[in-house]
PDB file of C-alpha atoms in Angstrom:
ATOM      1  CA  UNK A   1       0.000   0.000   0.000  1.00  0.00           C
ATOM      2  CA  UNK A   2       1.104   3.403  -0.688  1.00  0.00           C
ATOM      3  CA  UNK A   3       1.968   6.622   2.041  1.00  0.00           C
ATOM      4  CA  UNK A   4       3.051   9.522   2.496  1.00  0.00           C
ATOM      5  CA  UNK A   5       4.828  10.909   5.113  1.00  0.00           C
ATOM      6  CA  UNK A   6       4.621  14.639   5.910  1.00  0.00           C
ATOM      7  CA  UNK A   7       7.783  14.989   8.912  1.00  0.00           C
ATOM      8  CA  UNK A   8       6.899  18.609   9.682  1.00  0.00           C
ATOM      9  CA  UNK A   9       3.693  19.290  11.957  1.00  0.00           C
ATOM     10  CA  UNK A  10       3.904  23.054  11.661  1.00  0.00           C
ATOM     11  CA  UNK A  11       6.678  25.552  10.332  1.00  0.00           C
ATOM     12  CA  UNK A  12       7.003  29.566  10.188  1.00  0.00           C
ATOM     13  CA  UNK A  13       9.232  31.705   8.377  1.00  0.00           C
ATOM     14  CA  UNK A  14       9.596  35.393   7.980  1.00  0.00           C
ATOM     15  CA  UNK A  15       7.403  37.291   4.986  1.00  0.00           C
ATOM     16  CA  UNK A  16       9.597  37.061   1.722  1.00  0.00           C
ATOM     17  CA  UNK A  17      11.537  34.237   2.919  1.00  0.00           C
ATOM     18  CA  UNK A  18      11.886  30.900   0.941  1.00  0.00           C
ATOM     19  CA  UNK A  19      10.788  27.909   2.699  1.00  0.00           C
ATOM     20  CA  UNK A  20      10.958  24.284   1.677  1.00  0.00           C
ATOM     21  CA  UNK A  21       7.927  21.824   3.124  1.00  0.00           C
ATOM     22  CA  UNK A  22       9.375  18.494   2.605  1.00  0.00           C
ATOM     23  CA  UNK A  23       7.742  14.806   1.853  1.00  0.00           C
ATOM     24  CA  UNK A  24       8.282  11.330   1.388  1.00  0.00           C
ATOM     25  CA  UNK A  25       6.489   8.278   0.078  1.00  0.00           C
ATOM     26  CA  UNK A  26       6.207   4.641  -0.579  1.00  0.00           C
ATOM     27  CA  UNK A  27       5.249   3.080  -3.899  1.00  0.00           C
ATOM     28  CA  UNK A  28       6.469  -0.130  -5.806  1.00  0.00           C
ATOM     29  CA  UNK A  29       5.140   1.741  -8.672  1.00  0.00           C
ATOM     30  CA  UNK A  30       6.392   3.473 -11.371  1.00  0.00           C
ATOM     31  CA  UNK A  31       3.898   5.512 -12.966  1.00  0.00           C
ATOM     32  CA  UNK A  32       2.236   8.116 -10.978  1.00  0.00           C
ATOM     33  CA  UNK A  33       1.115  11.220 -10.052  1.00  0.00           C
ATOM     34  CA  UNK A  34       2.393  13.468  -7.038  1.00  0.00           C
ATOM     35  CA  UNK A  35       0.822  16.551  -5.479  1.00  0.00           C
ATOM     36  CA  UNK A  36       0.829  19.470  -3.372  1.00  0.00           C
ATOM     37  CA  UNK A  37      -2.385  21.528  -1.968  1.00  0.00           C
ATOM     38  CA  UNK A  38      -2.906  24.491  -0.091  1.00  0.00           C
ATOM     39  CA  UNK A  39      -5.884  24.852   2.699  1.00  0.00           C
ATOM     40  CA  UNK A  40      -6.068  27.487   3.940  1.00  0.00           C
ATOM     41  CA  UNK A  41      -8.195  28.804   6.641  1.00  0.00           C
ATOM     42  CA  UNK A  42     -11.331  28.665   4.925  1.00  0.00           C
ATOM     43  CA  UNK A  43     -10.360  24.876   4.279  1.00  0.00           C
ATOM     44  CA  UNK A  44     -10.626  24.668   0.495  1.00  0.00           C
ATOM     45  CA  UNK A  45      -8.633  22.075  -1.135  1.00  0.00           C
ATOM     46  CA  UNK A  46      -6.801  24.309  -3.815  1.00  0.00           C
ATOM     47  CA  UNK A  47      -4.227  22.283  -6.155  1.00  0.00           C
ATOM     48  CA  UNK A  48      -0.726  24.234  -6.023  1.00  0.00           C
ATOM     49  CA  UNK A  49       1.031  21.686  -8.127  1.00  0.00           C
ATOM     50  CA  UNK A  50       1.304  18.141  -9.559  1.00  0.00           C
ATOM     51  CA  UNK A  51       4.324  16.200 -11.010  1.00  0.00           C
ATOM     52  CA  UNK A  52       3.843  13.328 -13.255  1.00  0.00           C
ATOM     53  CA  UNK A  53       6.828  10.853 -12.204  1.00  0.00           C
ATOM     54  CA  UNK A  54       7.694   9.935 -15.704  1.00  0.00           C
ATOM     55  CA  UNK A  55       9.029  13.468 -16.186  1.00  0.00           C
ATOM     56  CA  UNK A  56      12.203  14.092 -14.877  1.00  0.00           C
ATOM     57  CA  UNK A  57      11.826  17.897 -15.379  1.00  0.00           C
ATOM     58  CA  UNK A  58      10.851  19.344 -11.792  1.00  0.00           C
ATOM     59  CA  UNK A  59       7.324  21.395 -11.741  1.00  0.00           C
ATOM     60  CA  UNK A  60       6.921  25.012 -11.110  1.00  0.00           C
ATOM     61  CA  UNK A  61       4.172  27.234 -10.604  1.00  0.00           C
ATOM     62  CA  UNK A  62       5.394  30.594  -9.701  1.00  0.00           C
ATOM     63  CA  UNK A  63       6.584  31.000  -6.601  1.00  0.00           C
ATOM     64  CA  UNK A  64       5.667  27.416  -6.029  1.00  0.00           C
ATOM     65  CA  UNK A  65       8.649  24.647  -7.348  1.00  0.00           C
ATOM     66  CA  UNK A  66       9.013  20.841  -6.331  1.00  0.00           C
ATOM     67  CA  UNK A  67      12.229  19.234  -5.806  1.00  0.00           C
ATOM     68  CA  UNK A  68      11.449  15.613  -6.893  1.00  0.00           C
ATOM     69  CA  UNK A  69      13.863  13.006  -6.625  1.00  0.00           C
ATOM     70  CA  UNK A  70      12.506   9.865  -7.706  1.00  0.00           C
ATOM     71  CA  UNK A  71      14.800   7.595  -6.744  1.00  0.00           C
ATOM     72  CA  UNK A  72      14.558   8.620  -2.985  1.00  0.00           C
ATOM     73  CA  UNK A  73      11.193   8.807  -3.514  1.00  0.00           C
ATOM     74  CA  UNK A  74      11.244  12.509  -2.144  1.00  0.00           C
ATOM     75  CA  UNK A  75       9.029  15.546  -3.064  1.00  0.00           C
ATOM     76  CA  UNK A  76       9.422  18.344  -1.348  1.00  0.00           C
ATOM     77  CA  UNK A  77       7.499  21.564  -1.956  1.00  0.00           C
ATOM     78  CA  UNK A  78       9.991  25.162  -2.053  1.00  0.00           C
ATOM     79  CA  UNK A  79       7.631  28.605  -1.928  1.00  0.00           C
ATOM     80  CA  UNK A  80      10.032  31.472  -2.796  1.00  0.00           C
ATOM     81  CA  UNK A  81       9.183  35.044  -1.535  1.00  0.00           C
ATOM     82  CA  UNK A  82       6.898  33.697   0.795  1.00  0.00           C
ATOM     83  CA  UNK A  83       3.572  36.328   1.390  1.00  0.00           C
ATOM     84  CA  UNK A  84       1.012  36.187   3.867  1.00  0.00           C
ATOM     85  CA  UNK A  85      -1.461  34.643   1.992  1.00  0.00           C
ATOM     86  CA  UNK A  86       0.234  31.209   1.946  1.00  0.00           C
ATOM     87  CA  UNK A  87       0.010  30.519   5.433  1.00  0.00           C
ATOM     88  CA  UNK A  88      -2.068  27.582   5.358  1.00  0.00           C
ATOM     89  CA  UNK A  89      -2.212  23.670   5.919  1.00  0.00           C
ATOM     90  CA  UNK A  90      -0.052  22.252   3.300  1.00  0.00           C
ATOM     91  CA  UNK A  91      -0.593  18.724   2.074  1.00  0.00           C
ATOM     92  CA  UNK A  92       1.424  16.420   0.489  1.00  0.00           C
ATOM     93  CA  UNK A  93      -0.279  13.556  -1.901  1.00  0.00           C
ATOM     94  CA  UNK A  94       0.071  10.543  -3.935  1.00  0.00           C
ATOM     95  CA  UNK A  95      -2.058   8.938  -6.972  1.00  0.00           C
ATOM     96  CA  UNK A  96      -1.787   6.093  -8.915  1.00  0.00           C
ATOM     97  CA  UNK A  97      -3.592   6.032 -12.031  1.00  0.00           C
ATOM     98  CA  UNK A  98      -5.749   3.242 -12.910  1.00  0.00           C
ATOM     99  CA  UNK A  99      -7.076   1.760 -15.871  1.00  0.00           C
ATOM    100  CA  UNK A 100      -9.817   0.696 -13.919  1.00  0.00           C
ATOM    101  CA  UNK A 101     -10.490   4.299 -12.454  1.00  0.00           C
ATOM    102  CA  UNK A 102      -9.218   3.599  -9.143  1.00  0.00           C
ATOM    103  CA  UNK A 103      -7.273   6.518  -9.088  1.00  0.00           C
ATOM    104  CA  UNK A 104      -7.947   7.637  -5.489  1.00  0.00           C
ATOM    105  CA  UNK A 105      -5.661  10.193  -3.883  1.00  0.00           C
ATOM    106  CA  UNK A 106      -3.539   9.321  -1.156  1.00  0.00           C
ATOM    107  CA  UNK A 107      -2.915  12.516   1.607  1.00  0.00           C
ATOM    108  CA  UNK A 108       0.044  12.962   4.117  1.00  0.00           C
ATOM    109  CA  UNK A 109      -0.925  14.040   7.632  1.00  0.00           C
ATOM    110  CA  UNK A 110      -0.606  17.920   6.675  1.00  0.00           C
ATOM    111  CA  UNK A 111       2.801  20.588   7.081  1.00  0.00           C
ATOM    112  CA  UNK A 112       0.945  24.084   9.000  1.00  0.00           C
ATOM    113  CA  UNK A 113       2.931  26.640   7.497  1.00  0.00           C
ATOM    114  CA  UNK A 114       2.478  30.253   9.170  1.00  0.00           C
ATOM    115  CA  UNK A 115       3.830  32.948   7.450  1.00  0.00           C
ATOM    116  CA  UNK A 116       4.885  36.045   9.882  1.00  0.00           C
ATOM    117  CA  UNK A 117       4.711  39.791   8.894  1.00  0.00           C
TER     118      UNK A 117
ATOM    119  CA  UNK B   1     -17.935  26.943 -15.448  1.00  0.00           C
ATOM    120  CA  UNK B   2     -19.126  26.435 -12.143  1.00  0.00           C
ATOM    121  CA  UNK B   3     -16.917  24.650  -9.771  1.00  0.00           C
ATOM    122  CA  UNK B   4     -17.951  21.344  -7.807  1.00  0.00           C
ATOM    123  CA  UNK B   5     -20.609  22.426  -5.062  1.00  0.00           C
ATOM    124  CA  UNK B   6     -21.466  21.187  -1.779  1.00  0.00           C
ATOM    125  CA  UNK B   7     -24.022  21.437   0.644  1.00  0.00           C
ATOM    126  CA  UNK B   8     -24.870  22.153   2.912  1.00  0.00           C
ATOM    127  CA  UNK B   9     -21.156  24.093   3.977  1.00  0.00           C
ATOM    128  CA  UNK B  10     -22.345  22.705   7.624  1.00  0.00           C
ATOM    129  CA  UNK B  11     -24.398  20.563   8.979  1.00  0.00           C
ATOM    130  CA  UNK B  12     -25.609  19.850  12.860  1.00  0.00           C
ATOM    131  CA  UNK B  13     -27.048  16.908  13.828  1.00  0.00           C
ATOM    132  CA  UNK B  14     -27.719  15.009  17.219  1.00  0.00           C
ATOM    133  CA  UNK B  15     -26.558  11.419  18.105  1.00  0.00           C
ATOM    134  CA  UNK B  16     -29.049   9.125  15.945  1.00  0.00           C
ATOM    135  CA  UNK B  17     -30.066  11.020  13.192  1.00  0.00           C
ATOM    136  CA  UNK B  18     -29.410  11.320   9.641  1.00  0.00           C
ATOM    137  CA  UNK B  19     -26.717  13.565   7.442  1.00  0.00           C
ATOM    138  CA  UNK B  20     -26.944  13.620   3.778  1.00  0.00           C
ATOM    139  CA  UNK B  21     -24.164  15.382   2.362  1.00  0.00           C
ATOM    140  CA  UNK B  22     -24.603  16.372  -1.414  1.00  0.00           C
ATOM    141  CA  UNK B  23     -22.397  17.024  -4.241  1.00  0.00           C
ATOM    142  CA  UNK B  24     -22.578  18.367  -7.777  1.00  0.00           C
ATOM    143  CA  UNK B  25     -19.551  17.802  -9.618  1.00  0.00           C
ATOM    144  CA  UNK B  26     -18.369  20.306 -12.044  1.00  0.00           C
ATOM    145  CA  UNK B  27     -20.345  20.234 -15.661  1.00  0.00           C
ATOM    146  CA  UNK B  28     -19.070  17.633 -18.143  1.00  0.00           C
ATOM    147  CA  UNK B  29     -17.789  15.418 -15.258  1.00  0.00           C
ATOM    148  CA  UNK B  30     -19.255  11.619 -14.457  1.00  0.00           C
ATOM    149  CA  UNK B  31     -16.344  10.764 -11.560  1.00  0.00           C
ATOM    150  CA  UNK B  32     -16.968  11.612  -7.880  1.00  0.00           C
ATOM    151  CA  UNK B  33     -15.069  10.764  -5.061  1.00  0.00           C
ATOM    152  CA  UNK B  34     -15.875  11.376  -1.333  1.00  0.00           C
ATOM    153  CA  UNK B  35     -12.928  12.142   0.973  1.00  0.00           C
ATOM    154  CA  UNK B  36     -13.219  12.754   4.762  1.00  0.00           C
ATOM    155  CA  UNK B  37     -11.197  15.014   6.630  1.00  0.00           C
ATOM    156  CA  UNK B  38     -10.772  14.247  10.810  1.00  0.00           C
ATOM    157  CA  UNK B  39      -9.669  17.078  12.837  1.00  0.00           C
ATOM    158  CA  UNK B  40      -5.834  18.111  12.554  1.00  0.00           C
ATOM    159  CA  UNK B  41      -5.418  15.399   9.818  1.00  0.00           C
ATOM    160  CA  UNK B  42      -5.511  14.905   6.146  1.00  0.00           C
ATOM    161  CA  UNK B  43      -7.946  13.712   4.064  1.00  0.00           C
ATOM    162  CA  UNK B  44      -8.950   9.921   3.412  1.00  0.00           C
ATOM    163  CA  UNK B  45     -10.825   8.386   0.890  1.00  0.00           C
ATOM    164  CA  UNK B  46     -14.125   7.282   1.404  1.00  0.00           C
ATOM    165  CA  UNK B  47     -15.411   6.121  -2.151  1.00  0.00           C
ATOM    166  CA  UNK B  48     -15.192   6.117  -5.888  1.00  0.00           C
ATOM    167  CA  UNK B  49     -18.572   6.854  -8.053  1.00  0.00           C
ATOM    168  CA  UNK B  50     -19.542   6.484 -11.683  1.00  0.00           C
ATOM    169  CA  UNK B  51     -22.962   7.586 -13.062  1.00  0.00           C
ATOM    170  CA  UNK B  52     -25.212   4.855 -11.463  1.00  0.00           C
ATOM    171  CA  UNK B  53     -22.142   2.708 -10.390  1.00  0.00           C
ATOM    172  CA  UNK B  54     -19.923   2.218  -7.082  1.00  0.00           C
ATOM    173  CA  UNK B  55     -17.021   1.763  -8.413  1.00  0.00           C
ATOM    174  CA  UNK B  56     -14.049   1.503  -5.241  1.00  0.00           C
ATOM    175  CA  UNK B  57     -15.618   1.973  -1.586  1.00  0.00           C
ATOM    176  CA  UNK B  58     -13.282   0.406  -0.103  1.00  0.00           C
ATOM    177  CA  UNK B  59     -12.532   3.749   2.424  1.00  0.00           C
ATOM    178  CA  UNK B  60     -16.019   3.950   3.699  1.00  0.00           C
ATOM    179  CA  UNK B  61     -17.225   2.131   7.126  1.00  0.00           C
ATOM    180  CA  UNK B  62     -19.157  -0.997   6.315  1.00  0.00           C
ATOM    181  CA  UNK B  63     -21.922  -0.053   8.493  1.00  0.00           C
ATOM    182  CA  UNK B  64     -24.377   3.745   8.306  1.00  0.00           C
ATOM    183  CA  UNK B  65     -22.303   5.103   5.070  1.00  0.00           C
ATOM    184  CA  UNK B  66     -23.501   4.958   1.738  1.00  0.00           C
ATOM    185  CA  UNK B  67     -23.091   6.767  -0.979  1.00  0.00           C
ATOM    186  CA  UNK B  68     -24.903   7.477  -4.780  1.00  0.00           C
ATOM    187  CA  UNK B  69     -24.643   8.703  -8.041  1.00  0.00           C
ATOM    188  CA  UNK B  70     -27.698   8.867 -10.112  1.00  0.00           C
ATOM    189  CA  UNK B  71     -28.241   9.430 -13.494  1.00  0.00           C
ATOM    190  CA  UNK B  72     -29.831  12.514 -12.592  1.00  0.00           C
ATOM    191  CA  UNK B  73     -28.612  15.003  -9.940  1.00  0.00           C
ATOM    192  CA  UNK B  74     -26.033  15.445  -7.004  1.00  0.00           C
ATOM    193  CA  UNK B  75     -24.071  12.246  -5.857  1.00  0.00           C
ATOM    194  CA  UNK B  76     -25.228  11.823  -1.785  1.00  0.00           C
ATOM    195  CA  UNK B  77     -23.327  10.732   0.968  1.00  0.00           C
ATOM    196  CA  UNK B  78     -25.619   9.310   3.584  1.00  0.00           C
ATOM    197  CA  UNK B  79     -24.658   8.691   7.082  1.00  0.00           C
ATOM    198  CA  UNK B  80     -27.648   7.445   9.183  1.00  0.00           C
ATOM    199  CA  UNK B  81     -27.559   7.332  13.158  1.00  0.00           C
ATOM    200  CA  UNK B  82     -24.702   9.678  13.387  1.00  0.00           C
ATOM    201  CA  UNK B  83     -21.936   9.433  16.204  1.00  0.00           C
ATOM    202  CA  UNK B  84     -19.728  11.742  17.564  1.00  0.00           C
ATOM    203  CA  UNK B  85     -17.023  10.253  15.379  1.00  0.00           C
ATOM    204  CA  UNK B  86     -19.127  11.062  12.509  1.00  0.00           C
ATOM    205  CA  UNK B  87     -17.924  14.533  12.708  1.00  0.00           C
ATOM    206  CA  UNK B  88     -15.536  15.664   9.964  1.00  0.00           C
ATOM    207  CA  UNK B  89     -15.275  18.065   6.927  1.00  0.00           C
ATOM    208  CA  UNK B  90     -16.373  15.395   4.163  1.00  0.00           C
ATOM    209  CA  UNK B  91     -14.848  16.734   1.132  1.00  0.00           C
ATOM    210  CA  UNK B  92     -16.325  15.769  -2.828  1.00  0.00           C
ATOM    211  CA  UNK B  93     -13.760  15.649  -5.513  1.00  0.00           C
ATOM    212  CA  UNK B  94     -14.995  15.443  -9.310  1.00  0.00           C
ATOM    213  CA  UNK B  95     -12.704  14.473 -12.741  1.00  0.00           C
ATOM    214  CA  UNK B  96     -14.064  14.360 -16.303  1.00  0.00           C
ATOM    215  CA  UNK B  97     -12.771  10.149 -16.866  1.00  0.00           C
ATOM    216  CA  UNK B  98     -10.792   7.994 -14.763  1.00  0.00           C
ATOM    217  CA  UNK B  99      -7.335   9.037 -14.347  1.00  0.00           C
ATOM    218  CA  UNK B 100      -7.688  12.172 -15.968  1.00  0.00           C
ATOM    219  CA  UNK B 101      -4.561  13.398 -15.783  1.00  0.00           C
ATOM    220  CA  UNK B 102      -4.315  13.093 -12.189  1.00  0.00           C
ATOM    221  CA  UNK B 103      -6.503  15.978 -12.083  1.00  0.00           C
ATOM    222  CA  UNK B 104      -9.437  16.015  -9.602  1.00  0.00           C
ATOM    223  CA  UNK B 105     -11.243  18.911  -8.375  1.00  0.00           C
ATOM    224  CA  UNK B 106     -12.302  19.784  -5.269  1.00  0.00           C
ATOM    225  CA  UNK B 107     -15.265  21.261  -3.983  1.00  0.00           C
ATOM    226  CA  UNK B 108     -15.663  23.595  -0.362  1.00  0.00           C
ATOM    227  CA  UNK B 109     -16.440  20.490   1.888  1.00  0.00           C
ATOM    228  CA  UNK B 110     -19.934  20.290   4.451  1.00  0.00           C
ATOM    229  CA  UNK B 111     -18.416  20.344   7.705  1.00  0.00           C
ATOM    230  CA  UNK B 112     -20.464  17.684  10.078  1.00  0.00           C
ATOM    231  CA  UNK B 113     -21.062  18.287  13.664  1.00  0.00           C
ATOM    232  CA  UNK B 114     -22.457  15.867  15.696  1.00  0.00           C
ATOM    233  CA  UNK B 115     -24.032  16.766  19.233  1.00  0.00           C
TER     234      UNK B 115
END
């Protein structure tokens, strides 16, 4: 069975600082999908980025980049310039596509990032 | 293009009774998938929904849950005789076909509170 493992409960950094949430995760497999997404207080589930782990090339969004090492099965999330805004719950997630449509997502425990003025 | 909607945003019920959580998925999609969210964790899934068709519930407690899809209208999640354990932020995801791209969207979640 698949996890994920989230190692930071909860993490603040100064406004405009660059902060790296990190992640791990367990597969035998060797097609799938990886993910990051915000909630913030009004607990949306808002998709900040995904990395298909047949591409080598590492996913950006912005201020939003992944650092994904395959190998180590490692995907950690840096924000760059970090604004108020993106303090929220941060979680880490997994999904193997299925030809049979089991594609379920798989969610670590959560990273609380606080961003401080 | 309306986004996938919930509701209600929050529901209160008493040991015993009934929730029914609904969810519209977003126009053009047939895939819903429940998730639930306990406090100060992430969220699980519950279960995996064609039109008319369970397709995975393997996340969802045996006993009180179910969950539909009908041809016509919202997918429900029903949880009858509600426990204190019931309460949660149940969260409805929707994608266009199976393993779309990875890509499932998210709606606001009905937060459950049982008294």
């Amino acid at each position: 069975a698949q996890t994920v493992t989230q190692s930071q409960p909860e993490m603040s950094v100064q406004e405009a600082e660059t902060v790296t949430l990190s992640c791990t995760y367990d597969t035998s497999e060797s097609n799938y999908y990886l993910f990051w997404y915000k909630q913030p207080p009004s607990r949306q589930m808002i998709l900040v980025i995904r990395q298909e782990a047949y591409k080598q090339q590492n996913a950006t969004e912005n201020r939003f980049s992944v650092n994904f090492q395959k190998a180590a099965k490692s995907f950690s999330l840096k924000i760059s310039d970090s604004q108020l805004g993106d303090t929220a719950m941060y979680f880490c997630a997994f999904m193997k596509p299925s030809d049979l449509g089991d594609d379920k997502i798989i969610f670590g425990k959560g990273t609380r990032l606080h961003i401080l003025p | 293009n309306a986004g996938v909607m919930q509701n209600p945003r929050h529901l209160v019920r008493r040991r015993g009774q009934e929730a029914r959580l609904r969810c519209s998925p977003m126009k053009g999609h047939s895939h819903v998938y429940w998730y639930r969210q306990l406090p100060e964790e992430g969220l699980k899934f519950m279960v995996y929904l064609q039109k008319e068709n369970i397709i995975d519930e393997s996340g969802m407690p045996k006993e009180r849950f179910s969950a539909e899809f009908p041809k016509e209208g919202p997918s429900i999640l029903r949880i009858q005789q509600v426990v204190r354990g019931d309460s949660a932020a149940y969260f409805c995801a929707s994608s266009p076909f199976a393993a779309a791209l990875g890509t499932q969207y998210f709606g606001p979640g009905t937060r459950l509170l049982v008294l």
